Short mmCIF file of C-alpha atoms in Angstrom, two decimals:
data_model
loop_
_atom_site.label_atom_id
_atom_site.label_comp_id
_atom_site.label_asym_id
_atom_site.label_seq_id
_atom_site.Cartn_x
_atom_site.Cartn_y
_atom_site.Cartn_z
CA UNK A 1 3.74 26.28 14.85
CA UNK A 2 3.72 23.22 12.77
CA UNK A 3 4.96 21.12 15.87
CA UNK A 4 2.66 23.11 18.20
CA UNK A 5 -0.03 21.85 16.20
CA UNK A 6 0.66 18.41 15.68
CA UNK A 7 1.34 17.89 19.72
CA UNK A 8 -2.14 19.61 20.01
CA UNK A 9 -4.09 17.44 17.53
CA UNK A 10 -2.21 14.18 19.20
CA UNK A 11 -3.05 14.95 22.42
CA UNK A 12 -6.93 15.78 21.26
CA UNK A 13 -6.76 11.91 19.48
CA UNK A 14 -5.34 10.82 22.60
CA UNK A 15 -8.24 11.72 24.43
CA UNK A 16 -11.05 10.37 22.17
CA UNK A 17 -9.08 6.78 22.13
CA UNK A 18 -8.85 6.71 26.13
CA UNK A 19 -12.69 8.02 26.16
CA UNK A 20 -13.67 4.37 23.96
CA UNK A 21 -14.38 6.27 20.53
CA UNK A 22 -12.37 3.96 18.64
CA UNK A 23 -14.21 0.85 20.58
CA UNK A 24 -17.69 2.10 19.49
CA UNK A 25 -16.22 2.59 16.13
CA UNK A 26 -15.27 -0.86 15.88
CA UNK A 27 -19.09 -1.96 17.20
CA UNK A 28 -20.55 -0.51 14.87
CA UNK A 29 -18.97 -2.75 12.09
CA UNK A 30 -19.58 -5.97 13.49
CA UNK A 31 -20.51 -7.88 11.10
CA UNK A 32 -18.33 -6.36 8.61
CA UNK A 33 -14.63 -6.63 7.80
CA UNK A 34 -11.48 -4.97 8.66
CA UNK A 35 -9.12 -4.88 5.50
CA UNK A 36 -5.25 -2.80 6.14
CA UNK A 37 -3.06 -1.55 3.82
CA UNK A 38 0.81 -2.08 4.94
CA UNK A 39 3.63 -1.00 3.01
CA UNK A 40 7.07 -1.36 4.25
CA UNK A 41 7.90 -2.35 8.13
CA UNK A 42 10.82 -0.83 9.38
CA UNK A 43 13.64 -0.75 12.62
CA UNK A 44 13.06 3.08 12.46
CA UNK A 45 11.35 6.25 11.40
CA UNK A 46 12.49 7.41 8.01
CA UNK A 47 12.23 10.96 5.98
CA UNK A 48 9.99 11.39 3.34
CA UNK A 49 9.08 9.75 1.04
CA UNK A 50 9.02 6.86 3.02
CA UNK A 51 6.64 8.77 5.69
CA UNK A 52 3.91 6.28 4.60
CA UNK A 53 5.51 3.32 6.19
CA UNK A 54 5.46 2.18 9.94
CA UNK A 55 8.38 1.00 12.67
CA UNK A 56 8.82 -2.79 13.55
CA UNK A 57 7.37 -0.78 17.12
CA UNK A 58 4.61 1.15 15.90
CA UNK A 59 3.47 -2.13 13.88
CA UNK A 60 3.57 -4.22 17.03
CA UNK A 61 1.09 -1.70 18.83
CA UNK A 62 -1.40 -1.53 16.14
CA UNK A 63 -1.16 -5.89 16.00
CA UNK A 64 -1.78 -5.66 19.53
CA UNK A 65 -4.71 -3.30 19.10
CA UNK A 66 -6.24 -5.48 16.33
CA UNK A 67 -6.27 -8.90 18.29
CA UNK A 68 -8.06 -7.38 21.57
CA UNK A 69 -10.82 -5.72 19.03
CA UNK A 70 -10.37 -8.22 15.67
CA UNK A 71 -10.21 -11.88 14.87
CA UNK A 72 -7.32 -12.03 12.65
CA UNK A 73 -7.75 -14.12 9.73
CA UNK A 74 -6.10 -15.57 6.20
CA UNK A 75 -7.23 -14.69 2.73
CA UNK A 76 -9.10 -18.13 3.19
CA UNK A 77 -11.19 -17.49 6.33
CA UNK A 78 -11.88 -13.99 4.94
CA UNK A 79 -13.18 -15.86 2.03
CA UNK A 80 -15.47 -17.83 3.57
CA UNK A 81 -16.84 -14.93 6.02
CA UNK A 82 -17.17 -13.21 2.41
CA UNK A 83 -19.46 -15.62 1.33
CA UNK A 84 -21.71 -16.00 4.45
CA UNK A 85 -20.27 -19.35 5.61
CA UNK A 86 -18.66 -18.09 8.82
CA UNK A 87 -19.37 -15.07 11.35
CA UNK A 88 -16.62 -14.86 14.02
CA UNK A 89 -17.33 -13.59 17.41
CA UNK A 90 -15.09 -10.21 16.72
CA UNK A 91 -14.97 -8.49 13.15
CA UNK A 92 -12.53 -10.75 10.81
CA UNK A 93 -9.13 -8.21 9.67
CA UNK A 94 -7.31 -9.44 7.59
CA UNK A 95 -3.86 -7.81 6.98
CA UNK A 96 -2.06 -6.88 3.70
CA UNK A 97 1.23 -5.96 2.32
CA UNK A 98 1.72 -4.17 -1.14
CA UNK A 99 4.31 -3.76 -3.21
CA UNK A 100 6.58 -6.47 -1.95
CA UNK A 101 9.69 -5.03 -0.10
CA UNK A 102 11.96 -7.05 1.68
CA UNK A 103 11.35 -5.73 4.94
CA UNK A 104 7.85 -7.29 4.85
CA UNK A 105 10.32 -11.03 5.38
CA UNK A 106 13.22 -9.50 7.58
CA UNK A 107 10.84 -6.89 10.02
CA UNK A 108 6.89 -7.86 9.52
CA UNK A 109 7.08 -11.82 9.41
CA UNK A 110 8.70 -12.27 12.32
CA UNK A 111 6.34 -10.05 13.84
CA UNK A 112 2.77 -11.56 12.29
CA UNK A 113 4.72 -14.88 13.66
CA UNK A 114 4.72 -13.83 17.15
CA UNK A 115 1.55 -12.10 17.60
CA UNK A 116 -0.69 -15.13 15.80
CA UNK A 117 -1.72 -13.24 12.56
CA UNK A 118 -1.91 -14.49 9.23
CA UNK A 119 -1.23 -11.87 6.45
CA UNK A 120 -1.12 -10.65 2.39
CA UNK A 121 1.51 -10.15 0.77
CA UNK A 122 1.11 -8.99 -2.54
CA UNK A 123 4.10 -8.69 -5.07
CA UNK A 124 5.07 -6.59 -8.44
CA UNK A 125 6.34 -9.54 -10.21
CA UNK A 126 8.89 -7.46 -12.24
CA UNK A 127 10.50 -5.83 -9.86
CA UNK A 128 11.50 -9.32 -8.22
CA UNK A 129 15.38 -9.66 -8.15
CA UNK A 130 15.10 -6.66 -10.94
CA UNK A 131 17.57 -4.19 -8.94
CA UNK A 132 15.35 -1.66 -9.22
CA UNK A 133 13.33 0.53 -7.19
CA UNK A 134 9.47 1.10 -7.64
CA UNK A 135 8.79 3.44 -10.00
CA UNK A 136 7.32 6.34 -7.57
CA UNK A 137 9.89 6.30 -5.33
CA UNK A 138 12.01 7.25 -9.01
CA UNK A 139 10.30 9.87 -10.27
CA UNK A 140 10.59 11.57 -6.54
CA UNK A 141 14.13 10.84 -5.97
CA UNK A 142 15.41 11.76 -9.12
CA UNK A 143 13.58 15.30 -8.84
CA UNK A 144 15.33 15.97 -5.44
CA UNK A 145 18.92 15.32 -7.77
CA UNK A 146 17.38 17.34 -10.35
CA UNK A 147 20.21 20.49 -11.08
CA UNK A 148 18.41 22.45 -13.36
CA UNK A 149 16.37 25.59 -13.17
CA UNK A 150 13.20 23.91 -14.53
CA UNK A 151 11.13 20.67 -15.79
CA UNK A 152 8.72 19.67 -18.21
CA UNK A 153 6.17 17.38 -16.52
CA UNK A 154 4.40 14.40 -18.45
CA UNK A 155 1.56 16.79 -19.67
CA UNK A 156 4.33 19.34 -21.21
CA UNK A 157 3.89 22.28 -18.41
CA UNK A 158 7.05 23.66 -17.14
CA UNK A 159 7.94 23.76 -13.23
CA UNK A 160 10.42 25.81 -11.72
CA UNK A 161 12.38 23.85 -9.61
CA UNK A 162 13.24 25.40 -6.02
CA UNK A 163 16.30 24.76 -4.18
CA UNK A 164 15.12 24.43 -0.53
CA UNK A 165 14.15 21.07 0.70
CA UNK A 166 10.74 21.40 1.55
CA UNK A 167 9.64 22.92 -1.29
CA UNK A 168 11.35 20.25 -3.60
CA UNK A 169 9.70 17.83 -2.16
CA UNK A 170 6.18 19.29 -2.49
CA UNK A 171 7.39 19.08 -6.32
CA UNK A 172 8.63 15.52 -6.02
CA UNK A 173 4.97 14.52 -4.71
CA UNK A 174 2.89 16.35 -7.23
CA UNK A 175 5.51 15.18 -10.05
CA UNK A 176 4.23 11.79 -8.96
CA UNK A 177 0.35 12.96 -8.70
CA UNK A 178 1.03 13.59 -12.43
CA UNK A 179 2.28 10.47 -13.58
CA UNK A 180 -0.36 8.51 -11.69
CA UNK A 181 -3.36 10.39 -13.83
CA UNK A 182 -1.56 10.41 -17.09
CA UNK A 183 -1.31 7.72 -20.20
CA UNK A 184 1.36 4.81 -19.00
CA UNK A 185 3.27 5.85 -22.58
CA UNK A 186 3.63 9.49 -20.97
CA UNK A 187 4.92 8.11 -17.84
CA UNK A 188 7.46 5.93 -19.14
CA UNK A 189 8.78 8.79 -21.48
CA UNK A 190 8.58 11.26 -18.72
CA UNK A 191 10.93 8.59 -16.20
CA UNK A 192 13.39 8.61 -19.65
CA UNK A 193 13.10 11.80 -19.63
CA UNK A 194 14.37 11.64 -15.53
CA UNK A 195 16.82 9.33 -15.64
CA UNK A 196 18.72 11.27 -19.05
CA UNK A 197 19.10 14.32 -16.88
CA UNK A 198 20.03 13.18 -13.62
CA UNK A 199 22.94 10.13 -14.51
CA UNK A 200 24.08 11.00 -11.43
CA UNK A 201 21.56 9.79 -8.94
CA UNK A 202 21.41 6.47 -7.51
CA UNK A 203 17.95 6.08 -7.11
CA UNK A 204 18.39 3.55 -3.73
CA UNK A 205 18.47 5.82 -1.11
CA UNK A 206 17.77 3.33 1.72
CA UNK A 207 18.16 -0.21 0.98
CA UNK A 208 16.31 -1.32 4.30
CA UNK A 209 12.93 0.67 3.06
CA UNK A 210 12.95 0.32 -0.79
CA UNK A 211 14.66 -3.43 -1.54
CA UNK A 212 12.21 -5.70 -3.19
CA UNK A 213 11.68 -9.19 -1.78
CA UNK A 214 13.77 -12.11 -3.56
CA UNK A 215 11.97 -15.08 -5.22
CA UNK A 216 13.49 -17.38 -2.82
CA UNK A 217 11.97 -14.84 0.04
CA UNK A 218 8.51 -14.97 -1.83
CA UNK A 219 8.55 -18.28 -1.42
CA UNK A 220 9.68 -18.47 2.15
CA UNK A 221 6.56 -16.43 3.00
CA UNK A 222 4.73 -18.57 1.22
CA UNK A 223 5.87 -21.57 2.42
CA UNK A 224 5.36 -19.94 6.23
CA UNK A 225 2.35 -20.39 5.45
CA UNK A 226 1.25 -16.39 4.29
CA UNK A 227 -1.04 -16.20 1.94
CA UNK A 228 0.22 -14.11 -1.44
CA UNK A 229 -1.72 -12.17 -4.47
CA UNK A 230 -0.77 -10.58 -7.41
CA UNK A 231 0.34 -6.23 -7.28
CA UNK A 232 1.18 -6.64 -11.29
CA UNK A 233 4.19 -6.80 -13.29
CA UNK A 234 5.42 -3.52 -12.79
CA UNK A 235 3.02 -1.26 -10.61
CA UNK A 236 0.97 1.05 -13.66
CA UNK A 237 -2.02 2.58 -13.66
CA UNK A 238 -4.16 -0.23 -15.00
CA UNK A 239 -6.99 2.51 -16.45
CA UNK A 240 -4.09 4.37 -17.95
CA UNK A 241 -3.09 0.74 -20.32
CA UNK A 242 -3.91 -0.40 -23.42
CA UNK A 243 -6.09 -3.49 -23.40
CA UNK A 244 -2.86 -5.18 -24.53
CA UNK A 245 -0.67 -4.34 -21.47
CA UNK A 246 -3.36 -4.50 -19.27
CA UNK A 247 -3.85 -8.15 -20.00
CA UNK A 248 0.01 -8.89 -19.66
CA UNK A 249 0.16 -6.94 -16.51
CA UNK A 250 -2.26 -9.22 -15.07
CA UNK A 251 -1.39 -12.58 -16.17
CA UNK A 252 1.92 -12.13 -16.30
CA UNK A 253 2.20 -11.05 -12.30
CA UNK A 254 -0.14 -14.17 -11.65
CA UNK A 255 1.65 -16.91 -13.68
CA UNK A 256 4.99 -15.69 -12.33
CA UNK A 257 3.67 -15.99 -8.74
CA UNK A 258 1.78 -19.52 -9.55
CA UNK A 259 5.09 -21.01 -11.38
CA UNK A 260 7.42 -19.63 -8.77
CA UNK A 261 5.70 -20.92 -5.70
CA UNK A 262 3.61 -24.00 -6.98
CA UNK A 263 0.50 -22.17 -5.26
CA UNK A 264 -2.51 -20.83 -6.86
CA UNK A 265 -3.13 -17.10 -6.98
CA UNK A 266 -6.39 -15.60 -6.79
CA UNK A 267 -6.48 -12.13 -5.39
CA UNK A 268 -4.97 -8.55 -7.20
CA UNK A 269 -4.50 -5.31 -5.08
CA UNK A 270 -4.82 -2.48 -7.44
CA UNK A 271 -1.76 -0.48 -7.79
CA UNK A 272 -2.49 2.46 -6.24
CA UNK A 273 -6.17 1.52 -5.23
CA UNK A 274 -7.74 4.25 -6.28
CA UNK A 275 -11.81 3.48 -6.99
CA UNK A 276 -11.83 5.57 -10.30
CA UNK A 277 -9.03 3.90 -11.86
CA UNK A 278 -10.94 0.15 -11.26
CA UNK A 279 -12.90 0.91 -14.48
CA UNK A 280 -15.30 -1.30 -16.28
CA UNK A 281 -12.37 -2.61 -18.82
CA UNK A 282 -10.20 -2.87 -15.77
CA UNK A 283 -12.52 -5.26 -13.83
CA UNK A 284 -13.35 -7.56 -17.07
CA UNK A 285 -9.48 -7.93 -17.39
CA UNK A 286 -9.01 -9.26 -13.92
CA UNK A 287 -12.10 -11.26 -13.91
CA UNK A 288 -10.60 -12.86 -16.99
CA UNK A 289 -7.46 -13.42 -15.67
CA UNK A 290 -8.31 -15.45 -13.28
CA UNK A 291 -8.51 -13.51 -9.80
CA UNK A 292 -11.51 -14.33 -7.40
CA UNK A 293 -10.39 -11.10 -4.99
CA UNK A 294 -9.30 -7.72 -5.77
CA UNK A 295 -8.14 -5.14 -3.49
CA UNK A 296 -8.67 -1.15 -3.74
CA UNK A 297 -7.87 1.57 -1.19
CA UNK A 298 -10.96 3.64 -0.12
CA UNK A 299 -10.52 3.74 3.76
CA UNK A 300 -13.55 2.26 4.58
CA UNK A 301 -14.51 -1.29 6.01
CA UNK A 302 -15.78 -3.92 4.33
CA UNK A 303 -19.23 -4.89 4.00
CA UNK A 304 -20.45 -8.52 2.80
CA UNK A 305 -21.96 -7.84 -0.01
CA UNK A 306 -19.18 -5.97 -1.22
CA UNK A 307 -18.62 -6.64 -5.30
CA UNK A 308 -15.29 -9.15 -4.60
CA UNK A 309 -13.38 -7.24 -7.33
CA UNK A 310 -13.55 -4.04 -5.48
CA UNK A 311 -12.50 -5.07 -1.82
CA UNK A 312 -12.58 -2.13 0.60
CA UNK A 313 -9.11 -1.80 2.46
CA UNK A 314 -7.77 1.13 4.89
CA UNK A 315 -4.43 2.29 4.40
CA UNK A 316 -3.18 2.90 7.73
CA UNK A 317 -1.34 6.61 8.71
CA UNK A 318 2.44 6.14 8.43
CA UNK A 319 4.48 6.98 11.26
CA UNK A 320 1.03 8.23 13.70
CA UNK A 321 0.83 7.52 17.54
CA UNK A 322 -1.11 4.80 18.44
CA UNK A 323 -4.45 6.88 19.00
CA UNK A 324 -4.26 7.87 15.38
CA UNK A 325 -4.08 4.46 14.53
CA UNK A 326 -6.80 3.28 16.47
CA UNK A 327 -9.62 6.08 15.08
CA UNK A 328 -8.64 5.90 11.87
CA UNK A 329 -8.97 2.07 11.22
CA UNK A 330 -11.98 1.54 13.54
CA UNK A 331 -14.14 4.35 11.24
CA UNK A 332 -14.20 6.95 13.82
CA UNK A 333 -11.78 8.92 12.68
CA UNK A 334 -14.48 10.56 10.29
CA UNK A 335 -16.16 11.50 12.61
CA UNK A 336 -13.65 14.34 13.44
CA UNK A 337 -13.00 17.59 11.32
CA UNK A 338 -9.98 17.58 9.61
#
């Protein structure tokens, strides 16, 4: 039924792209800006969780999409449209990258290259030549090794844990849900707590989706001529720290970056980029650090006015059809009922 119903609602999407929804979408943001959220760029569709990402081929659509509709533009052109210098002919998008995998080099460059589009790439300085994976991708993994009966989330409540695929990785997600709205000490003790009881899981299950980006690749973007910002040291919550580890999380990520590529950085993504978690301490602590731009999620566009610490981005579907892609980032897509 599942599959009955996600034919049905493509082929409904379908329809409102080829009727020009997602064109009047984009019309009505015209003097506003398009900001996207890209993860990892990959050669194929993977299994959860990497369901967020996109192919090298369903990338190349929604590039092609962008430049008939969008003028692509650099963090510095989307600066100056920020501050009322410039007003293109099409609404300015300006791509992104979080999270820094190496994919984003090997698949996306190449790609951006081609097509004539400047991009973001924004990197978690710590987990740079680290040999780890990012921290979410952990706590999931290690929960579909888990052999026991039960768990004890970050908060102390017991889960059962249930054998059949689907089910464990329901748990897997909302393990995750939990660490991202709990203290950063829990979190870390709760991934100790992960990594005692499963010694026998690797937790790189795919090195083409979850390999971090090298500091001689960092630089290679850079030098390309991609513009880079800061994702943090190692991906927290930045409401959940202390005002200690919130400062080092910051500066840290940004001197690495600066020192490593002789380039100034000015602009943050959130991790996560949730709107609740940019909190009043949380916005002081970047402003002092040094950042001009900073990035959130929220799925809308971006307006002009727009405070510059609390950039509006839309994180595009992972793995959708093309149709999907083009309602959702032109605004329509809200339009719709769930």
């Amino acid at each position: 039924m599942n599959v009955v119903l996600r034919h049905l609602k493509n082929v409904v999407l379908s329809g409102f792209a080829r009727a020009g929804i997602a064109r009047l979408g984009v019309s009505l943001h015209a003097r506003d800006a398009l900001v996207l959220a890209y993860h990892g760029i990959l050669r194929e569709a993977k299994g959860e969780p990497f369901g967020y990402h996109h192919t090298a081929a369903e990338f190349e659509s929604h590039l092609d999409w962008l430049g008939v509709h969008c003028q692509p533009v650099g963090l510095t052109d989307f600066a100056r449209w920020k501050r009322g210098e410039w007003q293109p002919a099409k609404p300015p998008v300006l791509i992104t990258f979080d999270d820094g995998y190496r994919n984003n080099a090997t698949v996306a460059a190449p790609l951006l290259r081609r097509k004539g589009f400047p991009a973001l790439f924004f990197i978690n300085s710590g987990y740079v030549e680290a040999g780890r994976v990012l921290w979410p991708e952990e706590v999931f993994i290690r929960i579909l090794a888990w052999t026991g009966p039960s768990l004890v989330d970050p908060n102390g409540a017991e889960h059962a844990v249930p054998q059949a695929r689907d089910a464990r990785e329901r748990l897997g997600f909302a393990m995750v849900e939990v660490c991202k709205n709990c203290s950063d000490d829990r979190r870390r003790e709760f991934m100790a707590y992960l990594a005692r009881e499963t010694p026998h899981c690797d937790p790189m299950l795919d090195r083409e989706v979850q390999e971090i980006l090298s500091w001689n690749e960092v630089c290679a973007l850079a030098n390309d001529g991609f513009d880079l910002g800061s994702h943090t040291v190692s991906h927290p919550i930045l409401s959940q720290l202390s005002p200690e580890a919130l400062t080092v999380e910051l500066r840290e990520s940004r001197t690495a970056l600066e020192e490593r590529t002789g380039r100034p950085c000015v602009s943050l993504a959130y991790p996560v980029g949730r709107l609740h978690d940019v909190t009043e301490a949380v916005l002081s602590a970047t402003a002092g650090a040094g950042y001009e731009y900073a990035f959130i999620v929220s799925d809308r566009w971006c307006e002009r006015g727009t405070d510059p610490l609390r950039i509006d981005r839309i994180s595009t579907p992972g793995h959708s059809n093309h149709a999907t892609f083009a309602l959702h980032v032109s605004g329509s897509r809200r339009w719709f009922p769930r």
